[in-house]
Amino acid sequence: MAENTNTTVSTGPETEQISMVVFSGDLDKLLAAMIIATGAAAYDMKVNLFFTFWATAALRAPSKKAAGKDFMSKMFGWMLPKGAEKVALSKMNMGGMGTAMIKGIMKKHKVASLPELLKLAGELGVNINVCEMSMNLMGFKKEELIDYPNMKICGVATFLSDASESKIQLFI
Amino acid sequence: MTTDELKGLKVASLVDARGTACPGPLLAAKKAMGDIESGEILEVYSSDEGTKVDIPKWCQKMGHDYLGVVEESSYVRMFLKKS
């Protein structure tokens, strides 16, 4: 048998990775995703979040606008929540009353809000990859997304490549 | 370590994460660990019940020594030694 000639060049223990598909646009599920993401960062893991479908709406910046949208894109933009502050609970939303109540309870228990968790994730180096196809479907443009330090617009190949090198893969 | 031994430890850094919820204390501990030297001790205050279970697990994974916990009336004091 041939001798293994591979030489290891790594300088420290290999960085573990976690990759998540963040699909849901529900407040509760987005909170779960962001708490796991920031927690994983505390474990020195490389964290990759692939935002797709309804979740992309949570990355919209309320103050930003994009020009040159067609009628359907404008309609979608108008119907979907404009940013992390506006997403609702998956259950017991009750026309927004439930969501308002849970936000009050979260504040009381000092649980970070979704915009706070996004900011924290940015500071911790969590990567957010946004699905280009979803952006096109929803009619969102990258100019209207929040300012986030490690954000890329990409496709499924990026997720698969990240996930194949990750110990933990989640779909939320 | 006994409670008295823990209380008598010379800590290099103290992080007060009382009033923050999961994953606040963990992130605070991680940040504070970055500012101390290997072999030094970090003390973490937390009022979040789950942290008592989480921090030892985190220490084990990261290679730090979890020295123990002192329970106060409304919070816990945890002692961690940096690897």
Tab-separated table of C-alpha atoms in Angstrom, chain B residues 23-68:
chain	number	residue	atom	x	y	z
B	23	PRO	CA	-28.057	32.742	24.746
B	24	GLY	CA	-26.980	35.982	26.513
B	25	PRO	CA	-24.935	34.484	29.398
B	26	LEU	CA	-23.182	32.056	27.068
B	27	LEU	CA	-22.207	34.827	24.659
B	28	ALA	CA	-21.069	37.005	27.557
B	29	ALA	CA	-18.913	34.155	28.885
B	30	LYS	CA	-17.404	33.516	25.471
B	31	LYS	CA	-16.560	37.190	25.012
B	32	ALA	CA	-14.993	37.483	28.474
B	33	MET	CA	-12.965	34.292	27.936
B	34	GLY	CA	-11.325	35.973	24.971
B	35	ASP	CA	-9.952	38.718	27.222
B	36	ILE	CA	-8.230	36.542	29.826
B	37	GLU	CA	-5.098	34.392	29.710
B	38	SER	CA	-4.870	30.618	29.788
B	39	GLY	CA	-5.078	29.327	33.367
B	40	GLU	CA	-6.916	32.411	34.611
B	41	ILE	CA	-10.363	32.202	36.129
B	42	LEU	CA	-13.566	33.753	34.861
B	43	GLU	CA	-16.600	34.228	37.077
B	44	VAL	CA	-20.030	34.467	35.466
B	45	TYR	CA	-23.186	35.749	37.136
B	46	SER	CA	-26.425	34.502	35.625
B	47	SER	CA	-30.047	34.672	36.633
B	48	ASP	CA	-31.039	32.356	33.796
B	49	GLU	CA	-31.721	28.887	35.188
B	50	GLY	CA	-30.659	27.060	32.020
B	51	THR	CA	-27.160	28.549	32.112
B	52	LYS	CA	-26.278	26.256	35.007
B	53	VAL	CA	-26.627	23.308	32.630
B	54	ASP	CA	-25.367	25.074	29.506
B	55	ILE	CA	-22.087	26.537	30.762
B	56	PRO	CA	-20.581	23.207	31.978
B	57	LYS	CA	-21.459	21.652	28.603
B	58	TRP	CA	-19.902	24.580	26.768
B	59	CYS	CA	-16.743	24.343	28.904
B	60	GLN	CA	-16.422	20.653	28.162
B	61	LYS	CA	-16.701	21.271	24.435
B	62	MET	CA	-14.318	24.234	24.423
B	63	GLY	CA	-11.794	22.545	26.706
B	64	HIS	CA	-12.125	24.963	29.626
B	65	ASP	CA	-12.259	23.710	33.214
B	66	TYR	CA	-15.641	24.152	34.857
B	67	LEU	CA	-14.778	24.595	38.521
B	68	GLY	CA	-18.247	24.829	40.018
